[in-house]
Amino acid sequence: MRVATDRPLVVGVSGYGGSGKSTLARVLTAALPGSVRLRGDDFLDPSRSHRRSPDWDGVDRLRLVEEVLDPLRSGRGGAFRRYDWGRRALGGPERLPETDLLVVDLIELLHPETRPWIDLAVWCDVDLETASARGMARDARLGRDHDALWRDVWIPNERDFDAGFAPRASADVLLPDAPGSTNT
């Protein structure tokens, strides 16, 4: 996809946890020379993402817009801060990447606060039960015991977010069972 524009294009990849977002984002950036991937995990707040919330407020969408999407689309330079999971705090400022195509993969990315900043929204169209089972299996393989979080927080948050914001309906592309999604 090549469109004449004076600003970078932003592709947003979203879907339920375990649906294949990260895998798809890696495949896209590997296939599209010059593209840059921004990991959604860099914009999570674990203190908030581990609690019930009808709009998944553990996703720091405002910081994503203010530090990345707005400056990038406006053609301004700038810096953003990734969440440092080792320190459990925001990391130091990093220069915004220079690119014609930014790929962002993040749960609950298709939200009214972020959707206007996304040129092409892709929804990894895997049902919640399947995606959650994959996410739980992935976490177990990585030695993370998140079963209670999946059951008591994340799956209910996904349902609430669906009911409130209908992210699938706001996607430009529905991608059934993203490639390699069993290894998200």
PDB file of C-alpha atoms in Angstrom:
ATOM      1  CA  MET A   1       0.000   0.000   0.000  1.00  0.00           C
ATOM      2  CA  ARG A   2       1.542   3.280  -1.054  1.00  0.00           C
ATOM      3  CA  VAL A   3      -0.389   6.496  -0.738  1.00  0.00           C
ATOM      4  CA  ALA A   4       0.932   9.945  -1.593  1.00  0.00           C
ATOM      5  CA  THR A   5       1.016  11.839   1.656  1.00  0.00           C
ATOM      6  CA  ASP A   6       3.233  14.342   3.358  1.00  0.00           C
ATOM      7  CA  ARG A   7       3.108  12.526   6.678  1.00  0.00           C
ATOM      8  CA  PRO A   8       3.720   8.984   7.873  1.00  0.00           C
ATOM      9  CA  LEU A   9       0.890   6.492   7.652  1.00  0.00           C
ATOM     10  CA  VAL A  10      -0.199   4.844  10.877  1.00  0.00           C
ATOM     11  CA  VAL A  11      -1.439   1.256  10.802  1.00  0.00           C
ATOM     12  CA  GLY A  12      -3.124   0.170  14.010  1.00  0.00           C
ATOM     13  CA  VAL A  13      -3.347  -3.547  14.737  1.00  0.00           C
ATOM     14  CA  SER A  14      -5.783  -4.468  17.476  1.00  0.00           C
ATOM     15  CA  GLY A  15      -7.806  -7.382  18.753  1.00  0.00           C
ATOM     16  CA  TYR A  16      -8.251  -9.335  21.935  1.00  0.00           C
ATOM     17  CA  GLY A  17      -5.282 -10.403  24.010  1.00  0.00           C
ATOM     18  CA  GLY A  18      -3.916 -13.547  22.346  1.00  0.00           C
ATOM     19  CA  SER A  19      -5.468 -12.803  18.931  1.00  0.00           C
ATOM     20  CA  GLY A  20      -2.171 -12.409  17.064  1.00  0.00           C
ATOM     21  CA  LYS A  21      -1.625  -8.633  17.107  1.00  0.00           C
ATOM     22  CA  SER A  22       2.079  -8.715  17.876  1.00  0.00           C
ATOM     23  CA  THR A  23       2.729 -11.519  15.422  1.00  0.00           C
ATOM     24  CA  LEU A  24       0.922  -9.659  12.654  1.00  0.00           C
ATOM     25  CA  ALA A  25       2.764  -6.418  13.455  1.00  0.00           C
ATOM     26  CA  ARG A  26       6.112  -8.228  13.246  1.00  0.00           C
ATOM     27  CA  VAL A  27       5.123  -9.819   9.913  1.00  0.00           C
ATOM     28  CA  LEU A  28       4.048  -6.437   8.508  1.00  0.00           C
ATOM     29  CA  THR A  29       7.206  -4.600   9.531  1.00  0.00           C
ATOM     30  CA  ALA A  30       9.394  -7.415   8.200  1.00  0.00           C
ATOM     31  CA  ALA A  31       7.575  -7.289   4.851  1.00  0.00           C
ATOM     32  CA  LEU A  32       7.423  -3.499   4.481  1.00  0.00           C
ATOM     33  CA  PRO A  33      10.898  -1.953   4.195  1.00  0.00           C
ATOM     34  CA  GLY A  34      11.319   1.204   6.232  1.00  0.00           C
ATOM     35  CA  SER A  35       8.316   0.547   8.443  1.00  0.00           C
ATOM     36  CA  VAL A  36       8.649   0.775  12.210  1.00  0.00           C
ATOM     37  CA  ARG A  37       6.749  -1.188  14.843  1.00  0.00           C
ATOM     38  CA  LEU A  38       5.714   0.381  18.124  1.00  0.00           C
ATOM     39  CA  ARG A  39       4.839  -2.246  20.730  1.00  0.00           C
ATOM     40  CA  GLY A  40       1.621  -1.686  22.585  1.00  0.00           C
ATOM     41  CA  ASP A  41       3.146  -3.073  25.767  1.00  0.00           C
ATOM     42  CA  ASP A  42       5.186   0.134  25.893  1.00  0.00           C
ATOM     43  CA  PHE A  43       1.916   1.981  26.555  1.00  0.00           C
ATOM     44  CA  LEU A  44       0.433  -0.200  29.271  1.00  0.00           C
ATOM     45  CA  ASP A  45       0.302   0.731  32.924  1.00  0.00           C
ATOM     46  CA  PRO A  46       0.412  -2.516  34.912  1.00  0.00           C
ATOM     47  CA  SER A  47      -0.948  -0.911  38.062  1.00  0.00           C
ATOM     48  CA  ARG A  48      -4.107  -0.038  36.121  1.00  0.00           C
ATOM     49  CA  SER A  49      -4.158  -2.908  33.621  1.00  0.00           C
ATOM     50  CA  HIS A  50      -4.458  -5.461  36.412  1.00  0.00           C
ATOM     51  CA  ARG A  51      -7.820  -4.159  37.597  1.00  0.00           C
ATOM     52  CA  ARG A  52     -11.359  -4.140  36.242  1.00  0.00           C
ATOM     53  CA  SER A  53     -12.159  -1.232  33.979  1.00  0.00           C
ATOM     54  CA  PRO A  54     -14.958  -0.869  31.408  1.00  0.00           C
ATOM     55  CA  ASP A  55     -12.678   1.056  29.048  1.00  0.00           C
ATOM     56  CA  TRP A  56      -9.382  -0.733  29.791  1.00  0.00           C
ATOM     57  CA  ASP A  57      -7.863   2.371  31.356  1.00  0.00           C
ATOM     58  CA  GLY A  58      -4.606   0.454  31.850  1.00  0.00           C
ATOM     59  CA  VAL A  59      -3.898   1.281  28.210  1.00  0.00           C
ATOM     60  CA  ASP A  60      -2.293   4.734  28.277  1.00  0.00           C
ATOM     61  CA  ARG A  61      -3.935   5.952  25.077  1.00  0.00           C
ATOM     62  CA  LEU A  62      -3.515   9.624  25.938  1.00  0.00           C
ATOM     63  CA  ARG A  63       0.274   9.237  26.238  1.00  0.00           C
ATOM     64  CA  LEU A  64       0.332   7.337  22.935  1.00  0.00           C
ATOM     65  CA  VAL A  65      -1.517  10.193  21.212  1.00  0.00           C
ATOM     66  CA  GLU A  66       0.398  13.040  22.855  1.00  0.00           C
ATOM     67  CA  GLU A  67       3.887  11.551  22.594  1.00  0.00           C
ATOM     68  CA  VAL A  68       3.696   9.582  19.339  1.00  0.00           C
ATOM     69  CA  LEU A  69       0.643   9.837  17.100  1.00  0.00           C
ATOM     70  CA  ASP A  70       0.050  13.597  17.183  1.00  0.00           C
ATOM     71  CA  PRO A  71       3.701  14.644  16.725  1.00  0.00           C
ATOM     72  CA  LEU A  72       4.258  12.017  14.026  1.00  0.00           C
ATOM     73  CA  ARG A  73       1.174  12.970  12.018  1.00  0.00           C
ATOM     74  CA  SER A  74       1.881  16.677  12.474  1.00  0.00           C
ATOM     75  CA  GLY A  75       5.395  16.253  11.110  1.00  0.00           C
ATOM     76  CA  ARG A  76       6.966  17.424  14.347  1.00  0.00           C
ATOM     77  CA  GLY A  77       9.864  15.689  15.927  1.00  0.00           C
ATOM     78  CA  GLY A  78       9.600  14.696  19.487  1.00  0.00           C
ATOM     79  CA  ALA A  79      10.253  12.096  22.093  1.00  0.00           C
ATOM     80  CA  PHE A  80       8.226   9.399  23.765  1.00  0.00           C
ATOM     81  CA  ARG A  81       8.657   7.218  26.823  1.00  0.00           C
ATOM     82  CA  ARG A  82       8.272   3.449  26.843  1.00  0.00           C
ATOM     83  CA  TYR A  83       7.099   1.659  29.929  1.00  0.00           C
ATOM     84  CA  ASP A  84      10.161  -0.033  31.445  1.00  0.00           C
ATOM     85  CA  TRP A  85       8.857  -3.371  32.724  1.00  0.00           C
ATOM     86  CA  GLY A  86      12.102  -4.115  34.586  1.00  0.00           C
ATOM     87  CA  ARG A  87      11.972  -0.876  36.584  1.00  0.00           C
ATOM     88  CA  ARG A  88       8.152  -0.778  36.671  1.00  0.00           C
ATOM     89  CA  ALA A  89       8.202   2.880  35.642  1.00  0.00           C
ATOM     90  CA  LEU A  90       8.316   5.011  32.520  1.00  0.00           C
ATOM     91  CA  GLY A  91      11.689   4.955  30.825  1.00  0.00           C
ATOM     92  CA  GLY A  92      13.634   7.962  29.649  1.00  0.00           C
ATOM     93  CA  PRO A  93      12.676   9.896  26.530  1.00  0.00           C
ATOM     94  CA  GLU A  94      13.464   8.341  23.150  1.00  0.00           C
ATOM     95  CA  ARG A  95      13.425  10.166  19.863  1.00  0.00           C
ATOM     96  CA  LEU A  96      10.400   9.447  17.681  1.00  0.00           C
ATOM     97  CA  PRO A  97      11.333   7.097  14.849  1.00  0.00           C
ATOM     98  CA  GLU A  98      11.628   8.539  11.364  1.00  0.00           C
ATOM     99  CA  THR A  99       9.440   6.446   9.096  1.00  0.00           C
ATOM    100  CA  ASP A 100       6.824   6.600   6.364  1.00  0.00           C
ATOM    101  CA  LEU A 101       4.854   3.773   7.983  1.00  0.00           C
ATOM    102  CA  LEU A 102       4.306   3.225  11.687  1.00  0.00           C
ATOM    103  CA  VAL A 103       2.694  -0.033  12.824  1.00  0.00           C
ATOM    104  CA  VAL A 104       1.216   0.067  16.330  1.00  0.00           C
ATOM    105  CA  ASP A 105      -0.113  -3.124  17.932  1.00  0.00           C
ATOM    106  CA  LEU A 106      -2.119  -2.703  21.108  1.00  0.00           C
ATOM    107  CA  ILE A 107      -5.164  -4.087  22.865  1.00  0.00           C
ATOM    108  CA  GLU A 108      -8.088  -1.676  22.819  1.00  0.00           C
ATOM    109  CA  LEU A 109      -6.366   0.602  20.309  1.00  0.00           C
ATOM    110  CA  LEU A 110      -9.635   1.178  18.430  1.00  0.00           C
ATOM    111  CA  HIS A 111     -10.993   3.615  20.999  1.00  0.00           C
ATOM    112  CA  PRO A 112     -12.434   7.106  20.364  1.00  0.00           C
ATOM    113  CA  GLU A 113      -9.265   8.670  21.861  1.00  0.00           C
ATOM    114  CA  THR A 114      -6.949   6.941  19.373  1.00  0.00           C
ATOM    115  CA  ARG A 115      -9.013   5.891  16.349  1.00  0.00           C
ATOM    116  CA  PRO A 116      -8.866   9.329  14.631  1.00  0.00           C
ATOM    117  CA  TRP A 117      -5.055   9.061  14.574  1.00  0.00           C
ATOM    118  CA  ILE A 118      -5.004   5.695  12.786  1.00  0.00           C
ATOM    119  CA  ASP A 119      -5.032   5.648   8.985  1.00  0.00           C
ATOM    120  CA  LEU A 120      -5.655   1.923   8.611  1.00  0.00           C
ATOM    121  CA  ALA A 121      -7.167  -0.077  11.462  1.00  0.00           C
ATOM    122  CA  VAL A 122      -6.747  -3.854  11.373  1.00  0.00           C
ATOM    123  CA  TRP A 123      -8.739  -6.085  13.725  1.00  0.00           C
ATOM    124  CA  CYS A 124      -7.340  -9.579  14.363  1.00  0.00           C
ATOM    125  CA  ASP A 125     -10.703 -11.279  14.140  1.00  0.00           C
ATOM    126  CA  VAL A 126     -10.369 -14.163  16.570  1.00  0.00           C
ATOM    127  CA  ASP A 127     -13.203 -14.850  19.015  1.00  0.00           C
ATOM    128  CA  LEU A 128     -12.600 -13.943  22.650  1.00  0.00           C
ATOM    129  CA  GLU A 129     -12.606 -17.540  23.916  1.00  0.00           C
ATOM    130  CA  THR A 130      -9.980 -18.689  21.402  1.00  0.00           C
ATOM    131  CA  ALA A 131      -7.813 -15.589  21.790  1.00  0.00           C
ATOM    132  CA  SER A 132      -7.897 -15.806  25.588  1.00  0.00           C
ATOM    133  CA  ALA A 133      -6.973 -19.499  25.556  1.00  0.00           C
ATOM    134  CA  ARG A 134      -4.023 -18.669  23.290  1.00  0.00           C
ATOM    135  CA  GLY A 135      -2.976 -15.787  25.526  1.00  0.00           C
ATOM    136  CA  MET A 136      -3.135 -17.950  28.632  1.00  0.00           C
ATOM    137  CA  ALA A 137      -1.095 -20.682  26.923  1.00  0.00           C
ATOM    138  CA  ARG A 138       1.487 -18.120  25.775  1.00  0.00           C
ATOM    139  CA  ASP A 139       1.806 -16.715  29.288  1.00  0.00           C
ATOM    140  CA  ALA A 140       2.206 -20.229  30.726  1.00  0.00           C
ATOM    141  CA  ARG A 141       4.985 -20.975  28.188  1.00  0.00           C
ATOM    142  CA  LEU A 142       6.720 -17.786  29.347  1.00  0.00           C
ATOM    143  CA  GLY A 143       6.394 -18.810  32.990  1.00  0.00           C
ATOM    144  CA  ARG A 144       3.771 -16.191  33.830  1.00  0.00           C
ATOM    145  CA  ASP A 145       0.893 -17.293  36.039  1.00  0.00           C
ATOM    146  CA  HIS A 146      -1.796 -14.906  34.806  1.00  0.00           C
ATOM    147  CA  ASP A 147      -4.778 -17.279  34.767  1.00  0.00           C
ATOM    148  CA  ALA A 148      -6.628 -15.380  37.513  1.00  0.00           C
ATOM    149  CA  LEU A 149      -5.970 -12.057  35.724  1.00  0.00           C
ATOM    150  CA  TRP A 150      -7.283 -13.471  32.457  1.00  0.00           C
ATOM    151  CA  ARG A 151     -10.388 -14.901  34.100  1.00  0.00           C
ATOM    152  CA  ASP A 152     -11.220 -12.134  36.593  1.00  0.00           C
ATOM    153  CA  VAL A 153      -9.922  -8.976  34.891  1.00  0.00           C
ATOM    154  CA  TRP A 154      -8.789  -9.157  31.283  1.00  0.00           C
ATOM    155  CA  ILE A 155     -11.607 -11.231  29.755  1.00  0.00           C
ATOM    156  CA  PRO A 156     -14.319  -9.191  31.544  1.00  0.00           C
ATOM    157  CA  ASN A 157     -12.526  -5.981  30.491  1.00  0.00           C
ATOM    158  CA  GLU A 158     -12.541  -7.174  26.865  1.00  0.00           C
ATOM    159  CA  ARG A 159     -16.290  -7.844  27.054  1.00  0.00           C
ATOM    160  CA  ASP A 160     -16.984  -4.432  28.602  1.00  0.00           C
ATOM    161  CA  PHE A 161     -14.814  -2.676  26.030  1.00  0.00           C
ATOM    162  CA  ASP A 162     -16.629  -4.466  23.204  1.00  0.00           C
ATOM    163  CA  ALA A 163     -20.001  -3.428  24.594  1.00  0.00           C
ATOM    164  CA  GLY A 164     -18.961   0.181  25.060  1.00  0.00           C
ATOM    165  CA  PHE A 165     -16.829   0.857  21.991  1.00  0.00           C
ATOM    166  CA  ALA A 166     -17.445  -1.859  19.334  1.00  0.00           C
ATOM    167  CA  PRO A 167     -13.806  -1.906  18.180  1.00  0.00           C
ATOM    168  CA  ARG A 168     -14.387  -4.588  15.544  1.00  0.00           C
ATOM    169  CA  ALA A 169     -16.963  -2.362  13.829  1.00  0.00           C
ATOM    170  CA  SER A 170     -14.515   0.554  13.606  1.00  0.00           C
ATOM    171  CA  ALA A 171     -11.803  -1.503  11.878  1.00  0.00           C
ATOM    172  CA  ASP A 172     -11.017  -0.992   8.201  1.00  0.00           C
ATOM    173  CA  VAL A 173      -9.809  -4.570   7.808  1.00  0.00           C
ATOM    174  CA  LEU A 174     -10.966  -7.713   9.607  1.00  0.00           C
ATOM    175  CA  LEU A 175      -8.222 -10.315   9.494  1.00  0.00           C
ATOM    176  CA  PRO A 176      -9.527 -13.746  10.453  1.00  0.00           C
ATOM    177  CA  ASP A 177      -7.085 -15.785  12.525  1.00  0.00           C
ATOM    178  CA  ALA A 178      -3.938 -13.719  12.025  1.00  0.00           C
ATOM    179  CA  PRO A 179      -0.929 -15.619  10.661  1.00  0.00           C
ATOM    180  CA  GLY A 180       1.021 -17.433  13.358  1.00  0.00           C
ATOM    181  CA  SER A 181      -1.412 -16.299  16.020  1.00  0.00           C
ATOM    182  CA  THR A 182      -0.888 -19.423  18.088  1.00  0.00           C
ATOM    183  CA  ASN A 183       2.527 -17.974  18.982  1.00  0.00           C
ATOM    184  CA  THR A 184       1.466 -14.441  19.980  1.00  0.00           C
TER     185      THR A 184
END
